[in-house]
Amino acid sequence: MYEELKLPRMLKGLEQVFEQFPEHRTGKNTQYDLSDAGMGAFSVFFTQSPSFLAHQRDLKLRKGRSNAENLFELRSIPSDNQIRNLLEPVSPTHLDCFYRQTFQALEQTGVLKSYRSFANQLLVAIDGTEYFSSKKIHCEQCSQRILKNGETNYFHSALTPVIVQPGNEHVISLEPDAKRIVPQDGHEKQDCETQAGKRWVEKHGAFYAKRGVSILGDDLYSRQPFCQALKDKHLHFILVCKPDSHANLYETVDFLAAQGVLATKVIRKWIGRYAEIHTYRYANKLPLRRDQSALEVNWCELTITREDTGELIYKNAFATDFEVTDTTVEAIVRDGRTRWKVENENNNVLKTKGYHIEHNFGHGNQHLASLLLSLNLLAFLFHTVLDLVDEQYRAIRQALGRRRTFFHSNSQYGFAFHAADC
Ligand SMILES: [Zn+2]
């Protein structure tokens, strides 16, 4: 079961994608294939823990299978500089098909069934994250900002969509958008992140809409242009919707509340030492902004207070295209709240749990930084999928504890990507 999602098959599939990388060399210096370089870079990100390999040996796993060390050692792997030179001209979009294949394999094997949430949808949380920052190193794709001291800071950002599920720590990475998010002319960060979001929806939205997807996002996404882009692709959405940025919508909410016609649902929850009061308020068909062409959205809000002290524990609100009723409001809010997982279970893991996505593994002048980011995200996707379907892998990881860093002592392959001086 799940054979196509186990390590040997996943690696084989990835190698086939590397083999499709466009050949950019014209001379005869082709000692290594581009797929050697791709696999070499990927192996660094995948085997982030040296003890993971040692441990696998100890467990005497089936010979030649599920053994990352064997799988990578059998290959001829170029040096780190050769890898950088070979991969530099390759756009990260050449890896998109592998994310898509993995999604389809997860779907076909039924793994994604358990991820389905309200209205049988998959929840895709989108968020932007910076993965490189330097005052010295930069490339044509770098974004830049002027610091208070007048120095220029160069950086890259990427949109990193993931499938999330309430109560599930495993997030499943989808194709990132690693193109330059912030243009050189100093657009607001928020504008540019939503531009990246729209670009992603334009490119991938129709595919995921057919599979039943609700997009989750921060307040900056619950604006008319982005909501319209989602509607155009028939994607559902549950997006944070704050009063400060939606004055017109909240005027309507306040008016309905003042008239005593704003729907409200109150639930008392005993959570051990005290009870929480969960107050839901909701309304349907509210104009998202003031003008004539405003989209209508449905709105719901949750306020949680302590019953004994009245202390405010949580308050948030969402704009959605799902009809909000007494029976749907709890599930819609629960799904909307799952958005934070893209920050906690994705961006933070990628920064602090052995992936080091903020390090500079190699920058290049064209695509290298963004290609390496996408390979790093793929390593994270591999780990997640193996955690979900491969019992042996799960046992090894549990025996080892948390993910550990691989980058400082990767001598087994005769090379390592050391973080360059940023
Ligand atoms: Zn750059």
Short mmCIF file of C-alpha atoms and ligand atoms in Angstrom, two decimals:
data_model
loop_
_atom_site.label_atom_id
_atom_site.label_comp_id
_atom_site.label_asym_id
_atom_site.label_seq_id
_atom_site.Cartn_x
_atom_site.Cartn_y
_atom_site.Cartn_z
CA MET A 1 0.00 0.00 0.00
CA TYR A 2 1.13 3.54 -0.72
CA GLU A 3 4.11 2.19 -2.67
CA GLU A 4 4.21 5.23 -4.92
CA LEU A 5 4.50 7.45 -1.85
CA LYS A 6 7.43 5.60 -0.32
CA LEU A 7 10.95 6.89 -0.55
CA PRO A 8 12.38 4.90 -3.49
CA ARG A 9 9.44 5.72 -5.76
CA MET A 10 9.32 9.35 -4.67
CA LEU A 11 13.05 9.69 -5.38
CA LYS A 12 12.65 8.03 -8.75
CA GLY A 13 9.86 10.44 -9.63
CA LEU A 14 11.97 13.39 -8.56
CA GLU A 15 14.92 12.17 -10.59
CA GLN A 16 12.69 12.01 -13.65
CA VAL A 17 11.75 15.64 -13.06
CA PHE A 18 15.44 16.56 -12.77
CA GLU A 19 16.09 14.75 -16.04
CA GLN A 20 13.63 17.10 -17.71
CA PHE A 21 15.58 20.17 -16.58
CA PRO A 22 16.56 22.16 -19.69
CA GLU A 23 20.20 21.62 -20.69
CA HIS A 24 21.91 25.00 -20.74
CA ARG A 25 25.49 23.90 -21.40
CA THR A 26 26.87 24.21 -24.86
CA GLY A 27 30.41 22.89 -24.37
CA LYS A 28 31.64 19.38 -23.75
CA ASN A 29 32.07 19.82 -20.03
CA THR A 30 29.19 17.56 -19.13
CA GLN A 31 30.79 15.25 -16.59
CA TYR A 32 27.65 15.46 -14.49
CA ASP A 33 24.03 15.45 -15.52
CA LEU A 34 21.68 18.13 -14.29
CA SER A 35 19.86 15.36 -12.46
CA ASP A 36 23.08 14.59 -10.51
CA ALA A 37 23.17 18.21 -9.44
CA GLY A 38 19.46 18.26 -8.57
CA MET A 39 19.73 15.07 -6.57
CA GLY A 40 22.90 16.28 -4.87
CA ALA A 41 21.25 19.48 -3.69
CA PHE A 42 18.10 17.63 -2.70
CA SER A 43 20.06 15.06 -0.68
CA VAL A 44 21.47 17.85 1.48
CA PHE A 45 18.02 19.12 2.31
CA PHE A 46 16.52 15.68 2.69
CA THR A 47 19.14 14.13 4.98
CA GLN A 48 19.33 16.99 7.39
CA SER A 49 20.26 14.72 10.24
CA PRO A 50 23.45 12.61 10.01
CA SER A 51 22.22 10.45 12.82
CA PHE A 52 19.15 9.67 10.77
CA LEU A 53 21.41 7.79 8.38
CA ALA A 54 23.38 6.05 11.09
CA HIS A 55 20.20 5.03 12.75
CA GLN A 56 18.84 3.56 9.59
CA ARG A 57 21.92 1.35 9.33
CA ASP A 58 21.41 0.15 12.87
CA LEU A 59 17.85 -0.80 12.17
CA LYS A 60 19.02 -2.98 9.26
CA LEU A 61 16.23 -1.95 7.05
CA ARG A 62 15.42 -3.90 3.95
CA LYS A 63 18.55 -3.88 1.87
CA GLY A 64 18.66 -1.14 -0.69
CA ARG A 65 15.21 0.13 0.14
CA SER A 66 14.09 2.96 2.35
CA ASN A 67 17.71 3.62 3.07
CA ALA A 68 18.46 7.20 2.29
CA GLU A 69 22.20 6.73 2.53
CA ASN A 70 22.27 3.96 -0.03
CA LEU A 71 19.93 5.82 -2.29
CA PHE A 72 22.10 8.89 -2.35
CA GLU A 73 25.51 7.22 -2.19
CA LEU A 74 24.79 5.19 -5.30
CA ARG A 75 24.70 8.38 -7.29
CA SER A 76 27.61 10.34 -8.62
CA ILE A 77 27.28 13.63 -6.89
CA PRO A 78 29.13 16.76 -8.01
CA SER A 79 30.77 19.18 -5.59
CA ASP A 80 28.73 21.96 -4.02
CA ASN A 81 30.11 24.58 -6.40
CA GLN A 82 29.45 22.37 -9.40
CA ILE A 83 25.91 21.91 -8.13
CA ARG A 84 25.43 25.66 -7.84
CA ASN A 85 26.77 26.29 -11.33
CA LEU A 86 24.67 23.56 -12.87
CA LEU A 87 21.43 24.60 -11.19
CA GLU A 88 21.80 28.37 -11.43
CA PRO A 89 19.94 28.80 -14.76
CA VAL A 90 17.07 26.43 -13.89
CA SER A 91 13.79 28.10 -12.99
CA PRO A 92 12.10 26.66 -9.87
CA THR A 93 8.88 26.33 -11.86
CA HIS A 94 10.44 23.17 -13.37
CA LEU A 95 9.77 21.53 -10.00
CA ASP A 96 6.07 22.45 -9.89
CA CYS A 97 5.06 19.23 -11.61
CA PHE A 98 6.54 17.18 -8.79
CA TYR A 99 4.39 18.94 -6.18
CA ARG A 100 1.40 18.29 -8.42
CA GLN A 101 2.29 14.59 -8.88
CA THR A 102 2.66 14.16 -5.14
CA PHE A 103 -0.70 15.81 -4.53
CA GLN A 104 -2.31 13.50 -7.05
CA ALA A 105 -0.70 10.43 -5.48
CA LEU A 106 -1.94 11.53 -2.05
CA GLU A 107 -5.40 12.00 -3.53
CA GLN A 108 -5.46 8.68 -5.40
CA THR A 109 -4.24 6.68 -2.41
CA GLY A 110 -6.92 8.21 -0.21
CA VAL A 111 -4.47 9.93 2.14
CA LEU A 112 -6.14 13.28 1.51
CA LYS A 113 -9.57 11.97 2.48
CA SER A 114 -8.75 12.46 6.13
CA TYR A 115 -7.75 16.06 5.40
CA ARG A 116 -11.22 16.99 4.13
CA SER A 117 -12.95 19.50 6.35
CA PHE A 118 -16.13 21.60 6.28
CA ALA A 119 -18.17 21.01 3.10
CA ASN A 120 -15.74 18.23 2.18
CA GLN A 121 -13.08 20.77 1.22
CA LEU A 122 -9.31 20.68 1.56
CA LEU A 123 -8.01 23.72 3.40
CA VAL A 124 -5.14 25.48 1.64
CA ALA A 125 -3.49 28.17 3.75
CA ILE A 126 -1.39 30.73 1.91
CA ASP A 127 1.23 33.02 3.37
CA GLY A 128 4.39 34.80 2.32
CA THR A 129 7.72 34.16 3.98
CA GLU A 130 11.21 35.61 3.53
CA TYR A 131 13.90 33.07 2.83
CA PHE A 132 16.98 35.17 2.25
CA SER A 133 18.30 38.48 3.51
CA SER A 134 21.67 40.14 2.97
CA LYS A 135 23.36 43.52 2.71
CA LYS A 136 26.02 42.19 0.35
CA ILE A 137 24.83 39.26 -1.70
CA HIS A 138 22.17 39.97 -4.26
CA CYS A 139 20.94 39.00 -7.70
CA GLU A 140 18.66 40.25 -10.43
CA GLN A 141 15.71 38.60 -8.71
CA CYS A 142 16.36 40.21 -5.32
CA SER A 143 13.89 42.56 -3.74
CA GLN A 144 15.40 45.41 -1.79
CA ARG A 145 14.56 47.88 0.91
CA ILE A 146 16.45 50.80 2.36
CA LEU A 147 17.20 50.38 6.04
CA LYS A 148 16.99 53.23 8.55
CA ASN A 149 20.78 53.63 8.45
CA GLY A 150 20.62 54.14 4.69
CA GLU A 151 22.02 50.72 3.80
CA THR A 152 20.29 48.51 1.27
CA ASN A 153 18.89 45.18 2.38
CA TYR A 154 18.38 42.56 -0.31
CA PHE A 155 15.91 39.78 0.22
CA HIS A 156 13.74 37.11 -1.35
CA SER A 157 10.21 36.10 -0.38
CA ALA A 158 8.04 33.25 -1.47
CA LEU A 159 4.41 32.35 -1.20
CA THR A 160 4.25 28.91 0.43
CA PRO A 161 0.77 27.35 0.24
CA VAL A 162 0.11 24.28 2.37
CA ILE A 163 -2.82 21.96 2.95
CA VAL A 164 -3.77 22.17 6.61
CA GLN A 165 -6.27 20.42 8.80
CA PRO A 166 -7.59 21.34 12.25
CA GLY A 167 -5.77 19.28 14.89
CA ASN A 168 -3.22 17.83 12.45
CA GLU A 169 0.44 18.83 12.76
CA HIS A 170 1.31 17.62 9.25
CA VAL A 171 0.98 20.29 6.60
CA ILE A 172 1.33 19.32 2.95
CA SER A 173 3.31 21.70 0.74
CA LEU A 174 1.92 22.72 -2.64
CA GLU A 175 3.73 24.54 -5.43
CA PRO A 176 5.32 27.70 -4.02
CA ASP A 177 5.47 31.00 -5.83
CA ALA A 178 9.11 31.93 -5.43
CA LYS A 179 9.13 34.77 -7.91
CA ARG A 180 10.07 38.15 -6.65
CA ILE A 181 7.23 39.20 -4.36
CA VAL A 182 8.27 42.78 -3.68
CA PRO A 183 9.20 44.83 -6.73
CA GLN A 184 12.09 47.25 -6.73
CA ASP A 185 9.90 50.33 -6.75
CA GLY A 186 8.92 49.83 -3.14
CA HIS A 187 5.33 48.72 -3.26
CA GLU A 188 3.78 47.96 0.07
CA LYS A 189 4.72 44.48 1.25
CA GLN A 190 1.04 43.61 1.60
CA ASP A 191 0.14 44.60 -1.96
CA CYS A 192 2.96 42.50 -3.27
CA GLU A 193 2.12 39.46 -1.23
CA THR A 194 -1.43 39.52 -2.51
CA GLN A 195 -0.04 39.91 -6.03
CA ALA A 196 1.91 36.70 -5.48
CA GLY A 197 -1.30 35.14 -4.16
CA LYS A 198 -3.20 36.20 -7.26
CA ARG A 199 -0.42 34.86 -9.44
CA TRP A 200 -0.63 31.52 -7.65
CA VAL A 201 -4.43 31.41 -7.94
CA GLU A 202 -4.25 32.31 -11.61
CA LYS A 203 -1.75 29.53 -12.31
CA HIS A 204 -2.95 26.73 -10.03
CA GLY A 205 -6.46 27.74 -8.91
CA ALA A 206 -8.47 25.90 -11.55
CA PHE A 207 -6.72 22.60 -10.80
CA TYR A 208 -7.30 22.79 -7.06
CA ALA A 209 -10.85 24.17 -7.41
CA LYS A 210 -11.83 20.94 -9.18
CA ARG A 211 -10.54 18.98 -6.18
CA GLY A 212 -12.58 21.00 -3.69
CA VAL A 213 -10.42 23.58 -1.95
CA SER A 214 -11.05 26.42 0.48
CA ILE A 215 -8.35 29.08 0.59
CA LEU A 216 -7.38 30.36 4.04
CA GLY A 217 -5.47 33.59 4.44
CA ASP A 218 -4.61 36.55 6.56
CA ASP A 219 -6.53 39.83 6.61
CA LEU A 220 -4.53 41.19 3.70
CA TYR A 221 -6.17 38.62 1.42
CA SER A 222 -9.78 39.47 2.31
CA ARG A 223 -9.87 42.39 -0.14
CA GLN A 224 -12.00 42.62 -3.21
CA PRO A 225 -9.38 41.92 -5.94
CA PHE A 226 -8.15 38.73 -4.29
CA CYS A 227 -11.64 37.50 -3.36
CA GLN A 228 -12.73 38.17 -6.94
CA ALA A 229 -9.74 36.17 -8.24
CA LEU A 230 -10.79 33.26 -6.01
CA LYS A 231 -14.40 33.47 -7.16
CA ASP A 232 -13.32 33.57 -10.79
CA LYS A 233 -11.56 30.23 -10.27
CA HIS A 234 -14.46 28.78 -8.22
CA LEU A 235 -12.35 28.48 -5.11
CA HIS A 236 -14.00 28.75 -1.72
CA PHE A 237 -12.43 30.98 0.91
CA ILE A 238 -12.35 31.69 4.64
CA LEU A 239 -10.17 34.75 5.16
CA VAL A 240 -9.41 36.79 8.27
CA CYS A 241 -11.44 40.00 8.11
CA LYS A 242 -10.47 42.75 10.57
CA PRO A 243 -12.48 45.88 11.42
CA ASP A 244 -9.59 48.29 10.73
CA SER A 245 -9.31 47.24 7.11
CA HIS A 246 -13.00 46.66 6.44
CA ALA A 247 -14.67 49.80 7.81
CA ASN A 248 -17.65 49.61 5.48
CA LEU A 249 -18.40 45.97 6.20
CA TYR A 250 -18.24 46.57 9.94
CA GLU A 251 -20.57 49.58 9.65
CA THR A 252 -23.15 47.14 8.33
CA VAL A 253 -22.36 44.67 11.13
CA ASP A 254 -22.76 47.42 13.73
CA PHE A 255 -26.02 48.56 12.14
CA LEU A 256 -27.43 45.01 12.22
CA ALA A 257 -26.29 44.60 15.84
CA ALA A 258 -27.89 47.91 16.82
CA GLN A 259 -31.15 46.76 15.21
CA GLY A 260 -30.95 43.54 17.21
CA VAL A 261 -30.94 41.42 14.05
CA LEU A 262 -27.32 40.24 13.98
CA ALA A 263 -27.39 36.45 14.35
CA THR A 264 -25.67 35.23 17.51
CA LYS A 265 -24.86 31.81 18.88
CA VAL A 266 -23.43 31.28 22.37
CA ILE A 267 -21.82 28.06 23.56
CA ARG A 268 -20.42 27.29 27.00
CA LYS A 269 -17.42 24.96 27.05
CA TRP A 270 -15.99 23.45 30.21
CA ILE A 271 -12.27 23.01 29.61
CA GLY A 272 -11.08 21.73 33.00
CA ARG A 273 -10.65 24.39 35.65
CA TYR A 274 -13.03 26.91 34.19
CA ALA A 275 -15.61 27.40 31.45
CA GLU A 276 -15.17 29.36 28.26
CA ILE A 277 -17.99 31.28 26.63
CA HIS A 278 -17.81 31.07 22.84
CA THR A 279 -19.88 33.80 21.22
CA TYR A 280 -20.39 33.58 17.48
CA ARG A 281 -21.90 36.46 15.51
CA TYR A 282 -22.55 36.21 11.80
CA ALA A 283 -24.33 37.73 8.81
CA ASN A 284 -24.58 36.88 5.12
CA LYS A 285 -24.33 39.01 2.00
CA LEU A 286 -22.43 41.98 3.35
CA PRO A 287 -20.70 44.37 0.90
CA LEU A 288 -16.96 43.90 1.12
CA ARG A 289 -16.32 47.57 0.41
CA ARG A 290 -18.25 50.77 -0.11
CA ASP A 291 -18.57 51.17 -3.88
CA GLN A 292 -21.26 49.94 -6.26
CA SER A 293 -19.21 47.02 -7.54
CA ALA A 294 -18.57 45.63 -4.07
CA LEU A 295 -18.54 41.86 -3.77
CA GLU A 296 -20.91 40.40 -1.25
CA VAL A 297 -19.32 38.13 1.33
CA ASN A 298 -20.56 36.25 4.35
CA TRP A 299 -19.07 37.16 7.69
CA CYS A 300 -18.62 35.41 11.04
CA GLU A 301 -16.85 36.28 14.26
CA LEU A 302 -15.83 34.33 17.35
CA THR A 303 -15.17 35.85 20.75
CA ILE A 304 -13.96 33.58 23.56
CA THR A 305 -14.05 34.80 27.15
CA ARG A 306 -13.49 33.17 30.53
CA GLU A 307 -16.79 32.71 32.26
CA ASP A 308 -15.47 33.39 35.77
CA THR A 309 -13.33 36.47 35.09
CA GLY A 310 -14.73 37.75 31.81
CA GLU A 311 -11.17 37.82 30.44
CA LEU A 312 -10.96 37.97 26.65
CA ILE A 313 -9.13 34.88 25.39
CA TYR A 314 -9.62 35.08 21.63
CA LYS A 315 -11.36 37.22 19.07
CA ASN A 316 -11.24 36.96 15.31
CA ALA A 317 -13.54 37.28 12.33
CA PHE A 318 -13.64 35.87 8.82
CA ALA A 319 -15.04 36.69 5.41
CA THR A 320 -16.22 33.62 3.51
CA ASP A 321 -18.27 32.58 0.53
CA PHE A 322 -19.92 29.77 2.51
CA GLU A 323 -23.38 30.55 3.82
CA VAL A 324 -23.08 31.03 7.57
CA THR A 325 -25.89 29.57 9.65
CA ASP A 326 -26.40 28.32 13.19
CA THR A 327 -25.31 24.88 12.05
CA THR A 328 -22.31 25.91 9.90
CA VAL A 329 -20.78 28.78 11.86
CA GLU A 330 -18.68 26.68 14.23
CA ALA A 331 -17.10 24.60 11.46
CA ILE A 332 -16.40 27.62 9.27
CA VAL A 333 -14.68 29.48 12.11
CA ARG A 334 -12.75 26.36 13.11
CA ASP A 335 -11.44 26.02 9.57
CA GLY A 336 -10.64 29.73 9.30
CA ARG A 337 -8.61 29.51 12.52
CA THR A 338 -6.51 26.73 11.00
CA ARG A 339 -4.78 29.41 8.94
CA TRP A 340 -2.17 29.90 11.67
CA LYS A 341 -0.73 26.50 10.82
CA VAL A 342 0.91 27.96 7.73
CA GLU A 343 2.95 30.10 10.13
CA ASN A 344 3.50 27.63 12.96
CA GLU A 345 3.66 24.26 11.25
CA ASN A 346 5.20 25.50 8.01
CA ASN A 347 7.14 28.76 8.09
CA ASN A 348 8.49 28.28 11.62
CA VAL A 349 9.39 24.65 11.01
CA LEU A 350 11.21 25.64 7.83
CA LYS A 351 13.16 28.29 9.73
CA THR A 352 13.91 26.47 12.96
CA LYS A 353 13.66 22.70 12.53
CA GLY A 354 16.64 21.82 10.38
CA TYR A 355 15.58 23.28 7.04
CA HIS A 356 17.28 26.65 7.62
CA ILE A 357 15.38 28.30 4.81
CA GLU A 358 16.73 31.69 5.80
CA HIS A 359 20.31 30.56 5.19
CA ASN A 360 22.01 31.35 1.95
CA PHE A 361 22.90 27.97 0.45
CA GLY A 362 23.92 29.62 -2.76
CA HIS A 363 22.51 32.72 -4.40
CA GLY A 364 23.62 32.93 -8.01
CA ASN A 365 22.45 35.61 -10.34
CA GLN A 366 19.32 34.17 -11.78
CA HIS A 367 17.33 31.32 -10.21
CA LEU A 368 19.67 29.54 -7.83
CA ALA A 369 18.28 30.94 -4.56
CA SER A 370 14.67 30.26 -5.49
CA LEU A 371 15.42 26.82 -6.95
CA LEU A 372 17.21 25.77 -3.75
CA LEU A 373 14.28 27.08 -1.73
CA SER A 374 11.90 24.93 -3.75
CA LEU A 375 14.14 21.87 -3.25
CA ASN A 376 14.17 22.56 0.48
CA LEU A 377 10.36 22.76 0.47
CA LEU A 378 10.31 19.48 -1.43
CA ALA A 379 12.45 17.88 1.28
CA PHE A 380 9.86 19.06 3.80
CA LEU A 381 7.11 17.61 1.60
CA PHE A 382 8.98 14.28 1.40
CA HIS A 383 9.34 14.16 5.18
CA THR A 384 5.65 14.92 5.66
CA VAL A 385 4.49 12.33 3.14
CA LEU A 386 6.79 9.67 4.60
CA ASP A 387 5.53 10.53 8.07
CA LEU A 388 2.00 10.01 6.81
CA VAL A 389 2.42 6.74 4.90
CA ASP A 390 5.67 4.99 5.83
CA GLU A 391 5.58 3.22 9.17
CA GLN A 392 9.28 2.39 9.13
CA TYR A 393 10.21 5.99 8.50
CA ARG A 394 7.86 7.09 11.26
CA ALA A 395 9.49 4.66 13.68
CA ILE A 396 12.95 5.98 12.85
CA ARG A 397 11.90 9.57 13.29
CA GLN A 398 10.27 8.82 16.60
CA ALA A 399 13.36 6.98 17.80
CA LEU A 400 15.49 9.97 16.86
CA GLY A 401 13.25 12.61 18.30
CA ARG A 402 12.92 15.96 16.65
CA ARG A 403 14.49 16.88 13.37
CA ARG A 404 18.15 17.71 13.72
CA THR A 405 20.48 19.79 11.71
CA PHE A 406 22.49 18.16 9.00
CA PHE A 407 24.32 21.05 7.50
CA HIS A 408 27.31 21.38 9.80
CA SER A 409 28.70 17.89 9.51
CA ASN A 410 27.62 16.51 6.21
CA SER A 411 30.87 14.76 5.38
CA GLN A 412 29.27 11.60 4.09
CA TYR A 413 28.83 12.99 0.62
CA GLY A 414 32.10 14.89 0.42
CA PHE A 415 30.35 18.21 0.18
CA ALA A 416 27.96 20.39 2.02
CA PHE A 417 26.13 23.59 1.46
CA HIS A 418 27.51 25.93 4.09
CA ALA A 419 25.52 29.01 4.69
CA ALA A 420 27.36 31.81 2.93
CA ASP A 421 28.05 35.02 4.78
CA CYS A 422 24.94 37.13 4.64
ZN ZN B 1 18.56 37.51 -5.04
#
